[in-house]
Amino acid sequence: MRCSSIFAMSILFATSAVAQINESSSLPEIEFSQLSQRDPNPLGEKALAIHPEQWKHAETEHFIYHFVHSYAATPVSVEAEFHYRVIAKELERDQPAGDVKSHIYIFERPEEWQQFQVFGNLEPWSGGIHSAGSLFVQRNPAYKFSNNLLGHEIVHLVLHRFYADGIPCWLNEGFAQFISKDAHASYERARGYISKPHSDAIAPQDLIPLSVLTAATRPFSDRVHIFYDESERLVRFLAATDKPAFLALLDALARHQPFESALPRSYPGKFANTASLEEKFRDYASKDFGTSLQQASNE
Ligand SMILES: [Zn+2]
C-alpha cells in the first residue's frame, strides 16, 4: 500500500543520513556566542543557569544542543536528525518557511536534573521535559538507542515545528510512539540487529472510548500505558486506512477543529462519525498483529 512504501522510503533515506552522520566522529563544539539561534524559552535560561560554566554547545542542521560532554550529545544529535528526516518524509512536508532550530538540553548529574525538574512537567512516558519546542533530558543509558524514549521526545520537537499551535494530546503521543518505534526498529536493523517494531494490543474492555481519548488534554495518570498504546494504535489505524486522509485530519486538528467534525470531512465515505470509527477501531486495537505499519496496511 502507498503509505507503507512511503514510510519504507523515508526510513531508507533517513538511514543513509545516519550512516553519513556516523562517519563524522564527535559533534564539534561551538561557543555560545557563535550559535546561529537563541532559545527564547525561559526554561532554557533556567537550565543554563545551573552550573553555567559546565555547558558546551553545538548545532546540526535542525537542532541546537547544550551539553556537558560531547560523548553524551553526539548520539542524541544522530537520533535527532534521523527522526527529523523520517517525520518530514512521513508528513510529506518541506521544512516550514523561516524554520527555527529546536534546542535540546542534556543533563548529566542526577542532582542537577532533579534541581531542574521543579521547573517543568516530566512526561510520564519518557521522563523527559518537552516545553514550547525545547527538550530537556537527562543523559541516561536508555538513551543510547536501546529503546524509543529519546526518539519519542524528538518526534514531539519536530511535530512542534510543523504544527506550532499544537495538536491534540492523543495525536501528539500516538504519532510520537508510532514513528519512534518504527524508526528505532529500522535504525537497529541498519546497524545489523534483528528488530521489529512492537505495538501492544489492548484488551477490548480496557479501551478508552474515543470521545474521551480524543478530548484529553494530557495522558490519564491512572491509565498511562493504555493512553499511549491506544493513541499509537489509533494513529496507525488512521494512517493505514488512508494516508492522505490522515494528513488532512492532522492539518484540521492542528487548526483546532473538533475531532467529531474533522473526521468525516477528512475520511468522506469511510467514517461518518466517531462511533463508526470506533466500531472498526475496536477490532484493530485489540488485535495482536505483530505490528509494523506495513503489516497493518497489508491486512
Ligand atoms: Zn510524549
PDB file of N, CA and C in Angstrom, residues 214-284:
ATOM      1  N   THR A 214      -9.964  11.350  22.517  1.00  0.00           N
ATOM      2  CA  THR A 214      -9.656  12.445  21.596  1.00  0.00           C
ATOM      3  C   THR A 214      -9.874  13.820  22.234  1.00  0.00           C
ATOM      4  N   ALA A 215     -10.555  13.852  23.371  1.00  0.00           N
ATOM      5  CA  ALA A 215     -10.780  15.138  24.047  1.00  0.00           C
ATOM      6  C   ALA A 215      -9.744  15.410  25.140  1.00  0.00           C
ATOM      7  N   ALA A 216      -8.919  14.417  25.473  1.00  0.00           N
ATOM      8  CA  ALA A 216      -7.981  14.564  26.589  1.00  0.00           C
ATOM      9  C   ALA A 216      -6.915  15.613  26.274  1.00  0.00           C
ATOM     10  N   THR A 217      -6.565  16.407  27.269  1.00  0.00           N
ATOM     11  CA  THR A 217      -5.506  17.392  27.068  1.00  0.00           C
ATOM     12  C   THR A 217      -4.179  16.925  27.660  1.00  0.00           C
ATOM     13  N   ARG A 218      -4.215  15.831  28.444  1.00  0.00           N
ATOM     14  CA  ARG A 218      -2.965  15.199  28.878  1.00  0.00           C
ATOM     15  C   ARG A 218      -3.229  13.725  29.149  1.00  0.00           C
ATOM     16  N   PRO A 219      -2.157  12.898  29.152  1.00  0.00           N
ATOM     17  CA  PRO A 219      -2.374  11.471  29.393  1.00  0.00           C
ATOM     18  C   PRO A 219      -3.022  11.246  30.764  1.00  0.00           C
ATOM     19  N   PHE A 220      -3.901  10.256  30.861  1.00  0.00           N
ATOM     20  CA  PHE A 220      -4.558   9.967  32.142  1.00  0.00           C
ATOM     21  C   PHE A 220      -3.571   9.280  33.062  1.00  0.00           C
ATOM     22  N   SER A 221      -3.352   9.871  34.234  1.00  0.00           N
ATOM     23  CA  SER A 221      -2.295   9.350  35.108  1.00  0.00           C
ATOM     24  C   SER A 221      -2.622   7.952  35.622  1.00  0.00           C
ATOM     25  N   ASP A 222      -3.903   7.591  35.680  1.00  0.00           N
ATOM     26  CA  ASP A 222      -4.238   6.247  36.175  1.00  0.00           C
ATOM     27  C   ASP A 222      -4.238   5.195  35.063  1.00  0.00           C
ATOM     28  N   ARG A 223      -4.119   5.639  33.825  1.00  0.00           N
ATOM     29  CA  ARG A 223      -4.115   4.691  32.698  1.00  0.00           C
ATOM     30  C   ARG A 223      -3.062   5.107  31.667  1.00  0.00           C
ATOM     31  N   VAL A 224      -1.853   5.357  32.153  1.00  0.00           N
ATOM     32  CA  VAL A 224      -0.810   5.897  31.273  1.00  0.00           C
ATOM     33  C   VAL A 224      -0.511   4.938  30.110  1.00  0.00           C
ATOM     34  N   HIS A 225      -0.300   3.653  30.419  1.00  0.00           N
ATOM     35  CA  HIS A 225       0.057   2.699  29.357  1.00  0.00           C
ATOM     36  C   HIS A 225      -1.037   2.582  28.309  1.00  0.00           C
ATOM     37  N   ILE A 226      -2.276   2.471  28.786  1.00  0.00           N
ATOM     38  CA  ILE A 226      -3.382   2.328  27.834  1.00  0.00           C
ATOM     39  C   ILE A 226      -3.499   3.597  26.995  1.00  0.00           C
ATOM     40  N   PHE A 227      -3.337   4.750  27.635  1.00  0.00           N
ATOM     41  CA  PHE A 227      -3.444   6.011  26.891  1.00  0.00           C
ATOM     42  C   PHE A 227      -2.439   6.041  25.738  1.00  0.00           C
ATOM     43  N   TYR A 228      -1.179   5.699  26.021  1.00  0.00           N
ATOM     44  CA  TYR A 228      -0.149   5.746  24.978  1.00  0.00           C
ATOM     45  C   TYR A 228      -0.359   4.648  23.938  1.00  0.00           C
ATOM     46  N   ASP A 229      -0.663   3.427  24.399  1.00  0.00           N
ATOM     47  CA  ASP A 229      -0.841   2.316  23.452  1.00  0.00           C
ATOM     48  C   ASP A 229      -2.042   2.552  22.537  1.00  0.00           C
ATOM     49  N   GLU A 230      -3.133   2.996  23.143  1.00  0.00           N
ATOM     50  CA  GLU A 230      -4.343   3.201  22.337  1.00  0.00           C
ATOM     51  C   GLU A 230      -4.146   4.373  21.366  1.00  0.00           C
ATOM     52  N   SER A 231      -3.492   5.433  21.825  1.00  0.00           N
ATOM     53  CA  SER A 231      -3.228   6.572  20.933  1.00  0.00           C
ATOM     54  C   SER A 231      -2.365   6.130  19.759  1.00  0.00           C
ATOM     55  N   GLU A 232      -1.359   5.308  20.044  1.00  0.00           N
ATOM     56  CA  GLU A 232      -0.494   4.820  18.967  1.00  0.00           C
ATOM     57  C   GLU A 232      -1.279   3.969  17.974  1.00  0.00           C
ATOM     58  N   ARG A 233      -2.097   3.075  18.509  1.00  0.00           N
ATOM     59  CA  ARG A 233      -2.880   2.216  17.608  1.00  0.00           C
ATOM     60  C   ARG A 233      -3.862   3.037  16.765  1.00  0.00           C
ATOM     61  N   LEU A 234      -4.422   4.075  17.365  1.00  0.00           N
ATOM     62  CA  LEU A 234      -5.368   4.908  16.618  1.00  0.00           C
ATOM     63  C   LEU A 234      -4.647   5.629  15.479  1.00  0.00           C
ATOM     64  N   VAL A 235      -3.455   6.139  15.742  1.00  0.00           N
ATOM     65  CA  VAL A 235      -2.684   6.793  14.674  1.00  0.00           C
ATOM     66  C   VAL A 235      -2.336   5.775  13.584  1.00  0.00           C
ATOM     67  N   ARG A 236      -1.871   4.593  13.985  1.00  0.00           N
ATOM     68  CA  ARG A 236      -1.551   3.554  12.988  1.00  0.00           C
ATOM     69  C   ARG A 236      -2.772   3.209  12.145  1.00  0.00           C
ATOM     70  N   PHE A 237      -3.902   3.066  12.807  1.00  0.00           N
ATOM     71  CA  PHE A 237      -5.126   2.675  12.115  1.00  0.00           C
ATOM     72  C   PHE A 237      -5.552   3.752  11.115  1.00  0.00           C
ATOM     73  N   LEU A 238      -5.543   5.000  11.555  1.00  0.00           N
ATOM     74  CA  LEU A 238      -5.968   6.104  10.685  1.00  0.00           C
ATOM     75  C   LEU A 238      -4.996   6.271   9.510  1.00  0.00           C
ATOM     76  N   ALA A 239      -3.695   6.136   9.777  1.00  0.00           N
ATOM     77  CA  ALA A 239      -2.703   6.291   8.704  1.00  0.00           C
ATOM     78  C   ALA A 239      -2.781   5.128   7.727  1.00  0.00           C
ATOM     79  N   ALA A 240      -2.994   3.915   8.244  1.00  0.00           N
ATOM     80  CA  ALA A 240      -3.047   2.734   7.371  1.00  0.00           C
ATOM     81  C   ALA A 240      -4.328   2.709   6.548  1.00  0.00           C
ATOM     82  N   THR A 241      -5.414   3.251   7.091  1.00  0.00           N
ATOM     83  CA  THR A 241      -6.692   3.263   6.371  1.00  0.00           C
ATOM     84  C   THR A 241      -6.605   4.143   5.130  1.00  0.00           C
ATOM     85  N   ASP A 242      -6.028   5.322   5.285  1.00  0.00           N
ATOM     86  CA  ASP A 242      -5.941   6.252   4.151  1.00  0.00           C
ATOM     87  C   ASP A 242      -4.942   7.349   4.530  1.00  0.00           C
ATOM     88  N   LYS A 243      -3.747   7.245   3.964  1.00  0.00           N
ATOM     89  CA  LYS A 243      -2.688   8.180   4.367  1.00  0.00           C
ATOM     90  C   LYS A 243      -3.016   9.643   4.033  1.00  0.00           C
ATOM     91  N   PRO A 244      -3.466   9.975   2.792  1.00  0.00           N
ATOM     92  CA  PRO A 244      -3.802  11.390   2.528  1.00  0.00           C
ATOM     93  C   PRO A 244      -4.901  11.896   3.464  1.00  0.00           C
ATOM     94  N   ALA A 245      -5.892  11.028   3.778  1.00  0.00           N
ATOM     95  CA  ALA A 245      -6.959  11.429   4.701  1.00  0.00           C
ATOM     96  C   ALA A 245      -6.379  11.698   6.090  1.00  0.00           C
ATOM     97  N   PHE A 246      -5.425  10.864   6.487  1.00  0.00           N
ATOM     98  CA  PHE A 246      -4.799  11.064   7.803  1.00  0.00           C
ATOM     99  C   PHE A 246      -4.082  12.415   7.851  1.00  0.00           C
ATOM    100  N   LEU A 247      -3.370  12.751   6.786  1.00  0.00           N
ATOM    101  CA  LEU A 247      -2.656  14.036   6.768  1.00  0.00           C
ATOM    102  C   LEU A 247      -3.635  15.212   6.763  1.00  0.00           C
ATOM    103  N   ALA A 248      -4.790  15.033   6.090  1.00  0.00           N
ATOM    104  CA  ALA A 248      -5.818  16.085   6.094  1.00  0.00           C
ATOM    105  C   ALA A 248      -6.396  16.249   7.499  1.00  0.00           C
ATOM    106  N   LEU A 249      -6.604  15.116   8.182  1.00  0.00           N
ATOM    107  CA  LEU A 249      -7.123  15.166   9.551  1.00  0.00           C
ATOM    108  C   LEU A 249      -6.126  15.867  10.478  1.00  0.00           C
ATOM    109  N   LEU A 250      -4.864  15.521  10.309  1.00  0.00           N
ATOM    110  CA  LEU A 250      -3.812  16.148  11.118  1.00  0.00           C
ATOM    111  C   LEU A 250      -3.823  17.673  10.928  1.00  0.00           C
ATOM    112  N   ASP A 251      -3.917  18.106   9.694  1.00  0.00           N
ATOM    113  CA  ASP A 251      -3.957  19.554   9.418  1.00  0.00           C
ATOM    114  C   ASP A 251      -5.183  20.208  10.065  1.00  0.00           C
ATOM    115  N   ALA A 252      -6.342  19.528   9.968  1.00  0.00           N
ATOM    116  CA  ALA A 252      -7.573  20.094  10.539  1.00  0.00           C
ATOM    117  C   ALA A 252      -7.465  20.184  12.062  1.00  0.00           C
ATOM    118  N   LEU A 253      -6.919  19.139  12.678  1.00  0.00           N
ATOM    119  CA  LEU A 253      -6.796  19.146  14.144  1.00  0.00           C
ATOM    120  C   LEU A 253      -5.751  20.167  14.589  1.00  0.00           C
ATOM    121  N   ALA A 254      -4.743  20.389  13.745  1.00  0.00           N
ATOM    122  CA  ALA A 254      -3.731  21.406  14.064  1.00  0.00           C
ATOM    123  C   ALA A 254      -4.314  22.811  13.968  1.00  0.00           C
ATOM    124  N   ARG A 255      -5.427  22.940  13.245  1.00  0.00           N
ATOM    125  CA  ARG A 255      -6.148  24.223  13.214  1.00  0.00           C
ATOM    126  C   ARG A 255      -7.237  24.245  14.286  1.00  0.00           C
ATOM    127  N   HIS A 256      -7.162  23.272  15.192  1.00  0.00           N
ATOM    128  CA  HIS A 256      -8.013  23.201  16.375  1.00  0.00           C
ATOM    129  C   HIS A 256      -9.483  22.945  16.047  1.00  0.00           C
ATOM    130  N   GLN A 257      -9.737  22.297  14.907  1.00  0.00           N
ATOM    131  CA  GLN A 257     -11.116  21.907  14.608  1.00  0.00           C
ATOM    132  C   GLN A 257     -11.491  20.703  15.475  1.00  0.00           C
ATOM    133  N   PRO A 258     -12.775  20.577  15.841  1.00  0.00           N
ATOM    134  CA  PRO A 258     -13.167  19.444  16.684  1.00  0.00           C
ATOM    135  C   PRO A 258     -12.998  18.122  15.940  1.00  0.00           C
ATOM    136  N   PHE A 259     -12.582  17.091  16.660  1.00  0.00           N
ATOM    137  CA  PHE A 259     -12.379  15.773  16.055  1.00  0.00           C
ATOM    138  C   PHE A 259     -13.648  15.285  15.367  1.00  0.00           C
ATOM    139  N   GLU A 260     -14.778  15.455  16.051  1.00  0.00           N
ATOM    140  CA  GLU A 260     -16.063  14.943  15.562  1.00  0.00           C
ATOM    141  C   GLU A 260     -16.413  15.473  14.164  1.00  0.00           C
ATOM    142  N   SER A 261     -16.080  16.732  13.875  1.00  0.00           N
ATOM    143  CA  SER A 261     -16.412  17.267  12.543  1.00  0.00           C
ATOM    144  C   SER A 261     -15.240  17.109  11.563  1.00  0.00           C
ATOM    145  N   ALA A 262     -14.003  17.120  12.077  1.00  0.00           N
ATOM    146  CA  ALA A 262     -12.846  16.981  11.174  1.00  0.00           C
ATOM    147  C   ALA A 262     -12.748  15.562  10.616  1.00  0.00           C
ATOM    148  N   LEU A 263     -13.169  14.565  11.413  1.00  0.00           N
ATOM    149  CA  LEU A 263     -13.052  13.163  10.980  1.00  0.00           C
ATOM    150  C   LEU A 263     -13.843  12.857   9.702  1.00  0.00           C
ATOM    151  N   PRO A 264     -15.176  13.102   9.682  1.00  0.00           N
ATOM    152  CA  PRO A 264     -15.911  12.777   8.443  1.00  0.00           C
ATOM    153  C   PRO A 264     -15.477  13.627   7.253  1.00  0.00           C
ATOM    154  N   ARG A 265     -15.032  14.855   7.495  1.00  0.00           N
ATOM    155  CA  ARG A 265     -14.556  15.686   6.373  1.00  0.00           C
ATOM    156  C   ARG A 265     -13.262  15.136   5.792  1.00  0.00           C
ATOM    157  N   SER A 266     -12.397  14.551   6.657  1.00  0.00           N
ATOM    158  CA  SER A 266     -11.116  14.027   6.186  1.00  0.00           C
ATOM    159  C   SER A 266     -11.264  12.636   5.585  1.00  0.00           C
ATOM    160  N   TYR A 267     -12.205  11.866   6.087  1.00  0.00           N
ATOM    161  CA  TYR A 267     -12.415  10.481   5.616  1.00  0.00           C
ATOM    162  C   TYR A 267     -13.822  10.337   5.034  1.00  0.00           C
ATOM    163  N   PRO A 268     -14.163  11.099   3.974  1.00  0.00           N
ATOM    164  CA  PRO A 268     -15.533  11.015   3.458  1.00  0.00           C
ATOM    165  C   PRO A 268     -15.816   9.597   2.960  1.00  0.00           C
ATOM    166  N   GLY A 269     -16.986   9.079   3.299  1.00  0.00           N
ATOM    167  CA  GLY A 269     -17.356   7.738   2.845  1.00  0.00           C
ATOM    168  C   GLY A 269     -16.734   6.627   3.667  1.00  0.00           C
ATOM    169  N   LYS A 270     -15.812   6.966   4.550  1.00  0.00           N
ATOM    170  CA  LYS A 270     -15.182   5.909   5.375  1.00  0.00           C
ATOM    171  C   LYS A 270     -15.672   5.965   6.811  1.00  0.00           C
ATOM    172  N   PHE A 271     -15.583   7.138   7.413  1.00  0.00           N
ATOM    173  CA  PHE A 271     -16.034   7.274   8.801  1.00  0.00           C
ATOM    174  C   PHE A 271     -17.028   8.439   8.869  1.00  0.00           C
ATOM    175  N   ALA A 272     -18.305   8.088   9.056  1.00  0.00           N
ATOM    176  CA  ALA A 272     -19.333   9.127   9.102  1.00  0.00           C
ATOM    177  C   ALA A 272     -19.278   9.907  10.404  1.00  0.00           C
ATOM    178  N   ASN A 273     -18.781   9.256  11.447  1.00  0.00           N
ATOM    179  CA  ASN A 273     -18.679   9.915  12.755  1.00  0.00           C
ATOM    180  C   ASN A 273     -17.736   9.107  13.651  1.00  0.00           C
ATOM    181  N   THR A 274     -17.552   9.593  14.872  1.00  0.00           N
ATOM    182  CA  THR A 274     -16.629   8.922  15.784  1.00  0.00           C
ATOM    183  C   THR A 274     -17.097   7.505  16.110  1.00  0.00           C
ATOM    184  N   ALA A 275     -18.416   7.320  16.210  1.00  0.00           N
ATOM    185  CA  ALA A 275     -18.943   5.989  16.540  1.00  0.00           C
ATOM    186  C   ALA A 275     -18.601   4.956  15.462  1.00  0.00           C
ATOM    187  N   SER A 276     -18.675   5.364  14.180  1.00  0.00           N
ATOM    188  CA  SER A 276     -18.377   4.392  13.119  1.00  0.00           C
ATOM    189  C   SER A 276     -16.877   4.089  13.079  1.00  0.00           C
ATOM    190  N   LEU A 277     -16.056   5.073  13.406  1.00  0.00           N
ATOM    191  CA  LEU A 277     -14.615   4.813  13.530  1.00  0.00           C
ATOM    192  C   LEU A 277     -14.362   3.850  14.691  1.00  0.00           C
ATOM    193  N   GLU A 278     -15.026   4.106  15.794  1.00  0.00           N
ATOM    194  CA  GLU A 278     -14.817   3.296  17.000  1.00  0.00           C
ATOM    195  C   GLU A 278     -15.153   1.828  16.744  1.00  0.00           C
ATOM    196  N   GLU A 279     -16.208   1.601  16.008  1.00  0.00           N
ATOM    197  CA  GLU A 279     -16.638   0.236  15.714  1.00  0.00           C
ATOM    198  C   GLU A 279     -15.527  -0.530  14.997  1.00  0.00           C
ATOM    199  N   LYS A 280     -14.902   0.132  14.002  1.00  0.00           N
ATOM    200  CA  LYS A 280     -13.841  -0.534  13.247  1.00  0.00           C
ATOM    201  C   LYS A 280     -12.533  -0.569  14.031  1.00  0.00           C
ATOM    202  N   PHE A 281     -12.304   0.479  14.795  1.00  0.00           N
ATOM    203  CA  PHE A 281     -11.048   0.582  15.526  1.00  0.00           C
ATOM    204  C   PHE A 281     -10.959  -0.440  16.660  1.00  0.00           C
ATOM    205  N   ARG A 282     -12.075  -0.784  17.263  1.00  0.00           N
ATOM    206  CA  ARG A 282     -12.049  -1.705  18.420  1.00  0.00           C
ATOM    207  C   ARG A 282     -11.370  -3.018  18.069  1.00  0.00           C
ATOM    208  N   ASP A 283     -11.697  -3.574  16.929  1.00  0.00           N
ATOM    209  CA  ASP A 283     -11.087  -4.843  16.495  1.00  0.00           C
ATOM    210  C   ASP A 283      -9.590  -4.670  16.309  1.00  0.00           C
ATOM    211  N   TYR A 284      -9.240  -3.589  15.629  1.00  0.00           N
ATOM    212  CA  TYR A 284      -7.843  -3.332  15.300  1.00  0.00           C
ATOM    213  C   TYR A 284      -7.017  -3.121  16.572  1.00  0.00           C
TER     214      TYR A 284
END
